[in-house]
Short mmCIF file of C-alpha atoms in Angstrom, two decimals:
data_model
loop_
_atom_site.label_atom_id
_atom_site.label_comp_id
_atom_site.label_asym_id
_atom_site.label_seq_id
_atom_site.Cartn_x
_atom_site.Cartn_y
_atom_site.Cartn_z
CA MET A 1 -0.06 0.13 -0.53
CA ASN A 2 0.69 3.58 -0.01
CA ARG A 3 4.09 3.63 2.50
CA LYS A 4 4.58 7.84 2.31
CA GLY A 5 0.56 7.66 4.29
CA LEU A 6 -1.73 10.65 3.93
CA ASN A 7 -1.38 12.93 6.66
CA SER A 8 -3.63 15.04 9.65
CA PHE A 9 -5.03 17.29 6.87
CA GLU A 10 -4.98 15.06 3.94
CA ALA A 11 -6.84 12.37 6.05
CA PHE A 12 -9.09 14.98 7.47
CA SER A 13 -10.12 16.63 3.87
CA LEU A 14 -10.55 13.21 2.26
CA SER A 15 -12.74 11.88 5.05
CA PHE A 16 -14.86 15.42 5.39
CA GLY A 17 -15.08 15.39 1.79
CA GLY A 18 -17.06 11.70 1.90
CA GLN A 19 -19.21 13.19 3.67
CA ALA A 20 -19.50 15.84 1.74
CA PRO A 21 -21.73 17.81 4.11
CA PHE A 22 -23.40 20.47 1.33
CA THR A 23 -24.42 18.13 -1.48
CA SER A 24 -25.89 15.42 1.82
CA MET A 25 -27.66 18.54 2.98
CA ILE A 26 -29.05 19.00 -0.98
CA THR A 27 -29.78 14.79 -0.67
CA TYR A 28 -30.82 13.66 2.57
CA GLY A 29 -32.07 17.17 3.67
CA THR A 30 -34.24 17.48 0.75
CA VAL A 31 -36.07 14.72 2.50
CA ALA A 32 -35.80 14.99 5.60
CA LEU A 33 -36.67 19.01 5.80
CA GLN A 34 -39.65 18.30 4.12
CA MET A 35 -40.72 15.61 6.90
CA GLY A 36 -39.36 17.43 9.66
CA GLY A 37 -39.81 21.03 9.30
CA THR A 38 -38.30 23.36 11.81
CA PHE A 39 -37.45 19.94 14.08
CA LEU A 40 -34.70 19.07 11.51
CA PRO A 41 -32.14 21.28 13.60
CA ILE A 42 -32.73 19.38 16.26
CA ALA A 43 -32.93 15.85 14.02
CA THR A 44 -29.73 17.06 13.16
CA ILE A 45 -28.22 17.93 16.81
CA ILE A 46 -29.47 14.44 18.00
CA ALA A 47 -28.30 12.82 14.93
CA THR A 48 -24.86 14.27 15.47
CA LEU A 49 -24.51 13.13 19.04
CA ILE A 50 -25.93 9.79 17.80
CA VAL A 51 -23.38 10.00 15.69
CA LEU A 52 -19.93 11.16 17.72
CA LEU A 53 -20.76 8.13 20.24
CA ASN A 54 -20.63 5.51 17.60
CA GLY A 55 -17.03 7.68 16.42
CA LEU A 56 -16.03 7.54 19.85
CA VAL A 57 -16.02 3.35 19.32
CA VAL A 58 -14.40 3.63 15.91
CA TYR A 59 -11.74 5.97 17.77
CA LYS A 60 -10.98 3.47 20.38
CA LEU A 61 -11.29 0.89 17.80
CA SER A 62 -8.50 2.66 15.18
CA SER A 63 -6.12 2.54 18.47
CA ASP A 64 -5.53 -1.21 18.19
CA PHE A 65 -6.02 -1.67 14.54
CA SER A 66 -3.97 0.36 12.09
CA ASP A 67 -4.69 -1.91 9.19
CA GLU A 68 -6.91 -1.74 5.87
CA GLY A 69 -10.50 -2.86 6.55
CA GLY A 70 -11.76 -0.81 9.18
CA TYR A 71 -15.09 -2.34 10.29
CA PHE A 72 -14.29 -5.95 9.03
CA THR A 73 -10.88 -5.66 10.45
CA TYR A 74 -12.66 -4.96 13.95
CA ALA A 75 -15.51 -7.15 13.55
CA TYR A 76 -12.95 -9.97 12.32
CA PHE A 77 -10.81 -10.15 15.07
CA SER A 78 -12.84 -8.95 17.84
CA LEU A 79 -15.10 -11.18 17.16
CA THR A 80 -15.32 -14.27 14.72
CA LYS A 81 -14.77 -14.34 11.15
CA ARG A 82 -18.20 -14.87 10.42
CA LEU A 83 -19.21 -11.44 11.52
CA GLY A 84 -16.03 -10.04 10.51
CA LEU A 85 -17.41 -11.35 6.71
CA VAL A 86 -20.79 -10.30 7.43
CA THR A 87 -19.69 -6.50 8.37
CA GLY A 88 -17.37 -6.42 5.31
CA TRP A 89 -20.75 -7.36 3.65
CA ILE A 90 -22.68 -5.05 5.18
CA PHE A 91 -20.19 -1.99 4.65
CA LEU A 92 -20.39 -3.07 0.67
CA MET A 93 -23.07 -2.58 0.69
CA TYR A 94 -22.89 0.89 3.00
CA ALA A 95 -20.76 2.43 1.25
CA PHE A 96 -22.45 1.95 -2.20
CA THR A 97 -25.75 3.31 -1.29
CA TYR A 98 -23.61 6.64 0.56
CA ALA A 99 -21.58 6.96 -2.74
CA GLY A 100 -24.60 6.45 -5.18
CA THR A 101 -27.17 8.51 -2.87
CA LEU A 102 -24.41 11.51 -3.30
CA ILE A 103 -22.96 10.55 -7.19
CA ALA A 104 -27.43 10.87 -7.74
CA GLY A 105 -27.42 14.44 -5.46
CA SER A 106 -25.01 15.33 -8.32
CA ILE A 107 -26.89 14.40 -10.88
CA TYR A 108 -30.28 15.75 -9.48
CA ILE A 109 -28.30 19.15 -8.82
CA LEU A 110 -27.29 19.43 -12.79
CA LYS A 111 -30.42 18.37 -13.36
CA SER A 112 -32.15 21.18 -11.22
CA VAL A 113 -30.25 23.87 -12.79
CA THR A 114 -29.50 22.92 -16.36
CA SER A 115 -32.02 21.42 -18.69
CA GLN A 116 -34.70 19.14 -18.05
CA LEU A 117 -34.83 17.82 -21.34
CA LEU A 118 -31.59 15.11 -20.91
CA PRO A 119 -33.44 12.17 -19.39
CA ASP A 120 -31.57 10.77 -16.11
CA ASP A 121 -29.34 8.48 -16.82
CA VAL A 122 -27.82 10.44 -19.40
CA LEU A 123 -27.00 13.58 -17.24
CA SER A 124 -25.34 10.37 -14.84
CA ILE A 125 -22.86 9.17 -17.51
CA PRO A 126 -20.64 11.86 -17.35
CA ILE A 127 -20.55 12.08 -13.52
CA ILE A 128 -20.47 8.63 -12.74
CA ALA A 129 -17.21 8.44 -15.61
CA PHE A 130 -15.54 11.15 -14.28
CA SER A 131 -15.67 10.32 -10.22
CA SER A 132 -14.82 6.37 -12.01
CA PHE A 133 -11.65 8.41 -13.83
CA LEU A 134 -10.35 10.35 -10.78
CA ILE A 135 -10.64 7.47 -8.79
CA LEU A 136 -7.87 5.60 -11.05
CA LYS A 137 -5.69 8.64 -11.09
CA GLY A 138 -4.73 7.33 -8.06
CA LEU A 139 -5.14 8.13 -4.36
CA ASN A 140 -3.23 11.10 -4.69
CA VAL A 141 -4.96 12.87 -7.03
CA SER A 142 -8.04 11.85 -4.50
CA VAL A 143 -6.75 13.89 -1.89
CA LYS A 144 -5.40 17.17 -3.27
CA TYR A 145 -9.15 17.01 -5.30
CA SER A 146 -10.66 16.71 -2.14
CA GLU A 147 -8.91 19.67 -0.17
CA PHE A 148 -10.04 21.58 -2.45
CA VAL A 149 -13.54 20.80 -2.25
CA SER A 150 -13.43 20.46 0.92
CA VAL A 151 -13.01 23.91 1.82
CA ALA A 152 -15.75 25.19 -0.67
CA GLU A 153 -18.07 23.28 0.73
CA ILE A 154 -17.38 24.84 3.96
CA THR A 155 -17.50 28.18 2.74
CA ALA A 156 -20.74 27.38 0.78
CA ILE A 157 -22.68 26.37 3.70
CA VAL A 158 -20.82 29.31 6.41
CA ILE A 159 -22.18 32.24 3.78
CA SER A 160 -25.52 30.72 3.00
CA SER A 161 -26.33 30.28 6.68
CA VAL A 162 -25.25 34.49 7.55
CA VAL A 163 -27.17 35.36 4.14
CA LEU A 164 -30.64 33.58 5.40
CA LEU A 165 -30.32 34.47 8.83
CA MET A 166 -29.30 38.66 8.13
CA LYS A 167 -32.19 38.46 6.01
CA PRO A 168 -35.42 39.08 7.19
CA HIS A 169 -37.35 35.68 8.13
CA HIS A 170 -40.15 34.23 9.77
CA THR A 171 -39.57 33.28 13.73
CA PHE A 172 -39.10 29.71 14.55
CA GLN A 173 -41.69 27.91 15.58
CA LEU A 174 -40.82 24.26 16.54
CA MET A 175 -43.03 21.70 14.32
CA ILE A 176 -43.08 18.19 16.21
CA PRO A 177 -43.00 15.20 13.02
CA GLN A 178 -44.98 11.88 13.33
CA ASP A 179 -41.90 10.06 12.22
CA ILE A 180 -39.41 11.86 14.32
CA PHE A 181 -36.88 8.70 13.99
CA LEU A 182 -37.53 8.93 10.05
CA VAL A 183 -36.57 12.15 10.03
CA THR A 184 -33.86 11.32 12.72
CA LEU A 185 -32.43 8.57 10.51
CA PHE A 186 -31.52 11.22 7.10
CA ALA A 187 -29.98 13.25 10.02
CA ILE A 188 -27.52 11.23 10.33
CA GLY A 189 -27.20 11.19 6.98
CA VAL A 190 -24.94 14.33 6.84
CA PRO A 191 -22.52 13.61 10.03
CA SER A 192 -21.86 9.82 9.35
CA GLY A 193 -19.94 10.16 6.37
CA TYR A 194 -16.98 10.07 8.62
CA GLY A 195 -16.99 6.28 8.03
CA ASN A 196 -14.73 6.25 4.71
CA ILE A 197 -11.90 6.80 6.35
CA SER A 198 -11.46 4.09 9.04
CA PRO A 199 -10.70 1.44 5.99
CA MET A 200 -8.17 2.88 4.88
CA GLY A 201 -6.10 2.77 7.92
CA GLY A 202 -2.57 1.52 6.34
CA GLU A 203 -2.56 4.41 3.87
CA VAL A 204 -2.70 7.05 6.87
CA LYS A 205 0.75 7.85 9.08
CA ASP A 206 0.71 7.18 12.59
CA ALA A 207 -3.18 5.47 12.11
CA LYS A 208 -3.59 4.71 15.77
CA LYS A 209 -3.36 7.83 16.90
CA THR A 210 -4.86 9.95 13.53
CA LEU A 211 -8.20 8.26 12.32
CA GLY A 212 -9.96 8.67 15.47
CA ILE A 213 -8.99 12.52 15.94
CA VAL A 214 -9.94 12.85 12.08
CA THR A 215 -13.01 11.27 13.04
CA VAL A 216 -14.55 12.49 15.42
CA SER A 217 -13.37 16.23 13.55
CA VAL A 218 -15.33 15.31 10.93
CA ILE A 219 -18.26 14.00 12.77
CA LEU A 220 -18.28 17.65 14.64
CA THR A 221 -17.44 20.13 12.01
CA GLY A 222 -19.84 18.61 9.47
CA GLY A 223 -22.73 17.70 12.20
CA LEU A 224 -22.37 21.46 13.08
CA LEU A 225 -22.04 22.81 10.28
CA SER A 226 -25.35 21.57 9.09
CA ALA A 227 -27.59 22.22 12.14
CA LEU A 228 -27.21 26.22 11.45
CA LEU A 229 -27.95 25.70 7.90
CA PHE A 230 -31.48 23.34 9.26
CA TYR A 231 -32.18 26.15 11.28
CA ALA A 232 -31.27 29.00 8.74
CA THR A 233 -33.66 27.39 5.87
CA SER A 234 -36.31 26.01 8.17
CA LEU A 235 -37.20 29.42 8.92
CA TYR A 236 -38.02 29.87 5.10
CA GLY A 237 -40.18 27.05 4.07
CA THR A 238 -39.76 23.13 3.36
CA ASP A 239 -37.98 22.90 0.13
CA PHE A 240 -34.10 23.07 0.87
CA VAL A 241 -33.30 23.53 -2.63
CA MET A 242 -35.84 26.31 -4.02
CA ILE A 243 -35.22 28.40 -0.85
CA LEU A 244 -31.27 28.41 -1.78
CA LYS A 245 -32.53 29.56 -5.11
CA GLU A 246 -34.62 31.94 -4.00
CA ASN A 247 -32.58 33.62 -1.30
CA VAL A 248 -29.01 33.12 -1.93
CA SER A 249 -29.41 33.76 -5.96
CA PHE A 250 -26.63 35.81 -6.45
CA LEU A 251 -24.66 32.46 -4.77
CA LEU A 252 -25.92 30.04 -7.10
CA PRO A 253 -23.06 29.29 -9.83
CA TYR A 254 -20.87 28.73 -6.28
CA LEU A 255 -23.39 26.53 -4.60
CA PHE A 256 -24.06 24.74 -7.38
CA PHE A 257 -20.31 23.80 -7.79
CA SER A 258 -19.73 23.48 -4.41
CA ALA A 259 -22.70 20.73 -4.23
CA LEU A 260 -21.71 19.44 -7.70
CA ASN A 261 -17.96 18.23 -6.77
CA GLY A 262 -18.95 17.27 -3.04
CA GLY A 263 -21.16 15.05 -4.65
CA ILE A 264 -18.22 13.51 -6.80
CA LEU A 265 -15.68 13.64 -3.75
CA GLY A 266 -18.06 11.85 -1.98
CA GLY A 267 -18.94 8.95 -3.82
CA ILE A 268 -14.90 8.91 -4.76
CA ALA A 269 -14.18 8.50 -1.06
CA TYR A 270 -16.59 5.59 -0.59
CA VAL A 271 -15.73 3.99 -3.84
CA ILE A 272 -11.77 4.12 -2.81
CA ALA A 273 -12.82 2.92 0.49
CA MET A 274 -15.56 -0.19 -0.64
CA SER A 275 -11.84 -1.07 -2.47
CA ARG A 276 -10.25 -1.06 0.89
CA VAL A 277 -12.55 -3.68 2.35
CA ILE A 278 -12.77 -5.57 -0.64
CA TYR A 279 -8.57 -5.89 -0.55
CA ALA A 280 -8.23 -6.40 2.97
CA MET A 281 -11.36 -9.54 2.85
CA GLY A 282 -9.17 -10.98 -0.41
CA ILE A 283 -6.32 -11.03 1.91
CA ARG A 284 -8.04 -13.08 5.00
CA LYS A 285 -9.49 -15.39 1.32
CA MET A 286 -13.51 -14.11 1.68
CA VAL A 287 -13.15 -13.23 -1.86
CA PRO A 288 -11.09 -13.55 -4.92
CA THR A 289 -7.50 -13.53 -3.70
CA SER A 290 -6.76 -11.75 -6.70
CA LEU A 291 -8.32 -8.48 -5.57
CA SER A 292 -5.95 -8.04 -2.83
CA TYR A 293 -2.91 -8.01 -5.18
CA LEU A 294 -1.07 -4.80 -5.22
CA THR A 295 -0.10 -3.04 -8.69
CA ASN A 296 2.73 -0.38 -7.73
CA GLY A 297 1.29 -0.01 -3.64
CA ARG A 298 -2.60 -0.27 -4.60
CA PRO A 299 -5.42 -2.96 -4.19
CA LEU A 300 -5.84 -1.72 -8.66
CA ASN A 301 -7.90 -5.27 -9.08
CA ALA A 302 -10.01 -3.97 -5.75
CA GLU A 303 -10.21 -0.36 -6.65
CA LEU A 304 -11.86 -1.69 -10.41
CA ALA A 305 -13.91 -4.12 -9.20
CA SER A 306 -15.66 -0.91 -7.16
CA ILE A 307 -15.52 0.83 -9.47
CA MET A 308 -17.14 -1.64 -12.20
CA PHE A 309 -19.60 -2.75 -9.36
CA TYR A 310 -20.68 1.39 -8.21
CA SER A 311 -21.21 2.38 -12.16
CA VAL A 312 -23.44 -0.45 -13.37
CA LEU A 313 -25.94 -1.05 -10.40
CA LEU A 314 -25.82 3.04 -10.06
CA PHE A 315 -26.61 3.88 -13.72
CA ALA A 316 -29.02 0.85 -13.76
CA LEU A 317 -30.75 2.73 -10.49
CA ILE A 318 -31.25 6.01 -12.48
CA HIS A 319 -32.14 4.40 -15.30
CA PHE A 320 -35.26 2.52 -14.06
CA LEU A 321 -36.08 4.43 -11.39
CA GLY A 322 -35.05 8.40 -12.23
CA VAL A 323 -32.42 10.38 -9.72
CA TYR A 324 -34.72 11.79 -7.38
CA THR A 325 -36.01 7.97 -5.92
CA THR A 326 -32.58 6.47 -6.44
CA PHE A 327 -31.14 8.88 -3.51
CA ASP A 328 -34.03 8.66 -1.70
CA LEU A 329 -34.61 4.93 -1.88
CA LEU A 330 -30.21 4.55 -1.77
CA GLY A 331 -30.53 7.43 1.50
CA GLU A 332 -32.31 5.23 3.12
CA PHE A 333 -30.52 1.96 2.63
CA SER A 334 -27.37 3.57 3.34
CA MET A 335 -28.24 5.12 7.02
CA LEU A 336 -29.88 1.81 7.93
CA THR A 337 -26.89 -0.14 6.86
CA TYR A 338 -24.55 2.32 8.51
CA LEU A 339 -26.37 1.87 11.80
CA LEU A 340 -25.55 -1.98 11.52
CA ILE A 341 -22.07 -1.31 10.86
CA SER A 342 -21.89 0.70 13.72
CA ILE A 343 -23.49 -1.95 16.19
CA SER A 344 -21.10 -4.31 15.02
CA ALA A 345 -18.37 -1.92 16.03
CA ASP A 346 -20.31 -1.08 19.37
CA ILE A 347 -19.90 -4.74 19.98
CA SER A 348 -16.07 -5.66 18.93
CA LEU A 349 -15.14 -2.53 21.54
CA LEU A 350 -17.57 -4.29 23.92
CA ARG A 351 -16.09 -7.39 23.87
CA ARG A 352 -12.55 -5.70 24.15
CA ALA A 353 -13.39 -3.62 26.96
CA ILE A 354 -14.85 -6.62 29.30
CA LYS A 355 -12.46 -7.03 32.08
CA ARG A 356 -10.18 -4.22 30.61
CA SER A 357 -11.56 -0.67 30.96
CA TRP A 358 -15.08 0.53 31.96
CA ALA A 359 -15.12 3.48 30.42
CA ASP A 360 -14.65 1.80 27.03
CA LEU A 361 -17.30 -0.60 27.83
CA SER A 362 -19.89 1.85 29.35
CA LEU A 363 -19.23 3.79 25.95
CA SER A 364 -19.35 0.83 24.01
CA PHE A 365 -22.62 0.00 25.39
CA THR A 366 -24.15 3.28 25.13
CA ALA A 367 -23.80 3.62 21.72
CA LEU A 368 -24.54 0.14 21.04
CA LEU A 369 -28.26 1.00 23.06
CA VAL A 370 -28.86 3.90 21.34
CA SER A 371 -28.14 2.60 17.87
CA ILE A 372 -30.28 0.07 18.42
CA ILE A 373 -33.38 1.38 19.37
CA VAL A 374 -32.74 4.16 16.53
CA LEU A 375 -32.46 0.88 13.49
CA VAL A 376 -35.15 -0.53 15.49
CA TYR A 377 -37.74 2.52 15.23
CA SER A 378 -36.13 3.46 12.12
CA ILE A 379 -37.50 0.13 10.68
CA VAL A 380 -40.61 0.61 11.63
CA GLU A 381 -41.10 4.15 10.02
CA THR A 382 -39.32 3.49 6.90
CA SER A 383 -40.86 4.84 3.87
CA SER A 384 -40.75 1.66 1.89
CA PRO A 385 -41.48 -2.33 3.33
CA VAL A 386 -39.04 -3.24 0.04
CA ILE A 387 -35.97 -1.63 1.38
CA ASN A 388 -36.07 -3.70 4.95
CA TYR A 389 -37.00 -6.60 2.68
CA VAL A 390 -33.71 -6.29 0.61
CA LEU A 391 -31.77 -5.50 3.56
CA ALA A 392 -32.98 -8.61 5.42
CA LEU A 393 -32.07 -10.41 2.12
CA PHE A 394 -28.92 -9.14 1.74
CA LEU A 395 -28.30 -10.21 5.21
CA ILE A 396 -29.53 -13.95 4.69
CA PHE A 397 -26.85 -13.65 1.63
CA GLY A 398 -23.78 -12.44 3.55
CA PHE A 399 -24.46 -15.99 6.05
CA PHE A 400 -25.20 -18.45 3.37
CA TYR A 401 -22.15 -16.79 1.11
CA PHE A 402 -19.66 -17.77 4.32
CA GLU A 403 -21.68 -20.93 5.11
CA VAL A 404 -20.67 -22.13 1.22
CA LEU A 405 -16.79 -20.46 1.21
CA GLU A 406 -16.64 -22.57 4.72
CA LEU A 407 -17.90 -25.31 3.11
CA ALA A 408 -15.90 -24.95 0.18
CA LYS A 409 -12.26 -24.42 2.59
CA GLN A 410 -13.43 -27.83 4.45
CA THR A 411 -13.78 -29.91 1.04
CA ARG A 412 -10.66 -28.54 -0.39
CA TRP A 413 -8.78 -29.36 2.71
CA ARG A 414 -10.48 -33.14 2.84
CA TYR A 415 -8.90 -33.47 -0.57
CA ASP A 416 -5.74 -32.31 -0.35
#
């Protein structure tokens, strides 16, 4: 892997860029603002605290593990091989759905600003192609891109918030929505974007120290900035994009640029994270070992497999469902899978903390309890039961795949 390693600022930029806060607000926030109204800023603070709990768990685990694989590695060594594989399996779905949500959000932004005449799938081709091209150019190019886009997104959020708060607006009137947990689930979408950096432990300098600091910094920065802008927009109504168009029109070219590139960067960061988990699983022979081969210090085969999977599946979804439905469905999927991998990390720390640290034990138990509660209520309030069915089938297939893998190994040993 890259032995030079990313410094703390580069790791922060890539993780924060993967979070793509401004684009996430347009994707997750557009749906959440319509459901939650003025409750959304409060939901975002709650969501940030929930994500921070799980981020602190990752902080603790990353101090024990600095290899590639992130959540997969934590579960593989702290729990069992089976749970490690299933966690890696779920992470791949999380990485795709989060990347897909942000890329679909970029296409939605492009469609809302440019001509409505072009079909969604035609608009998706240059966005998917450009993000794939940057991934193939290598990590250094993606990091430089992330440093530039991250600053642009922070600036866009701050300026938009200040302008909206300075203009005459309605007084804040709290509205309590019916689906509180579903609103909170979508609000989790912004700060939870930190998850792309932990699978890249082997490519970060002093990873045992840096990963934890970057994780907490990204969660707090993204969560608090999004709460600020959600509060500012909720004073004007529930149509996030229209509010920006009508009240921050002089900044629209810059906002468009920031959101479009932020979504592309988020997709890039998570496809890279996906490839590192595939690479780590390949090393442990849970996927074809050819996916663990290195080319000039990078897992090129794993990257190519990730790009192919992400490009084909995302294009197919946009073609058949349209871009808005795609980012709506993938947004819910990504948050449910985020909670599942967080639960796996919580259990990993819980097991390691027994007889070792009361502080870690309390942290992991609290994070586990909160994540389970939010997951259960979110599944109950999910907008479409199809999401729950697909998620259940995906988990069952993961366990089935492991059993087939073990059976194949036993058969090979018998004949050897």
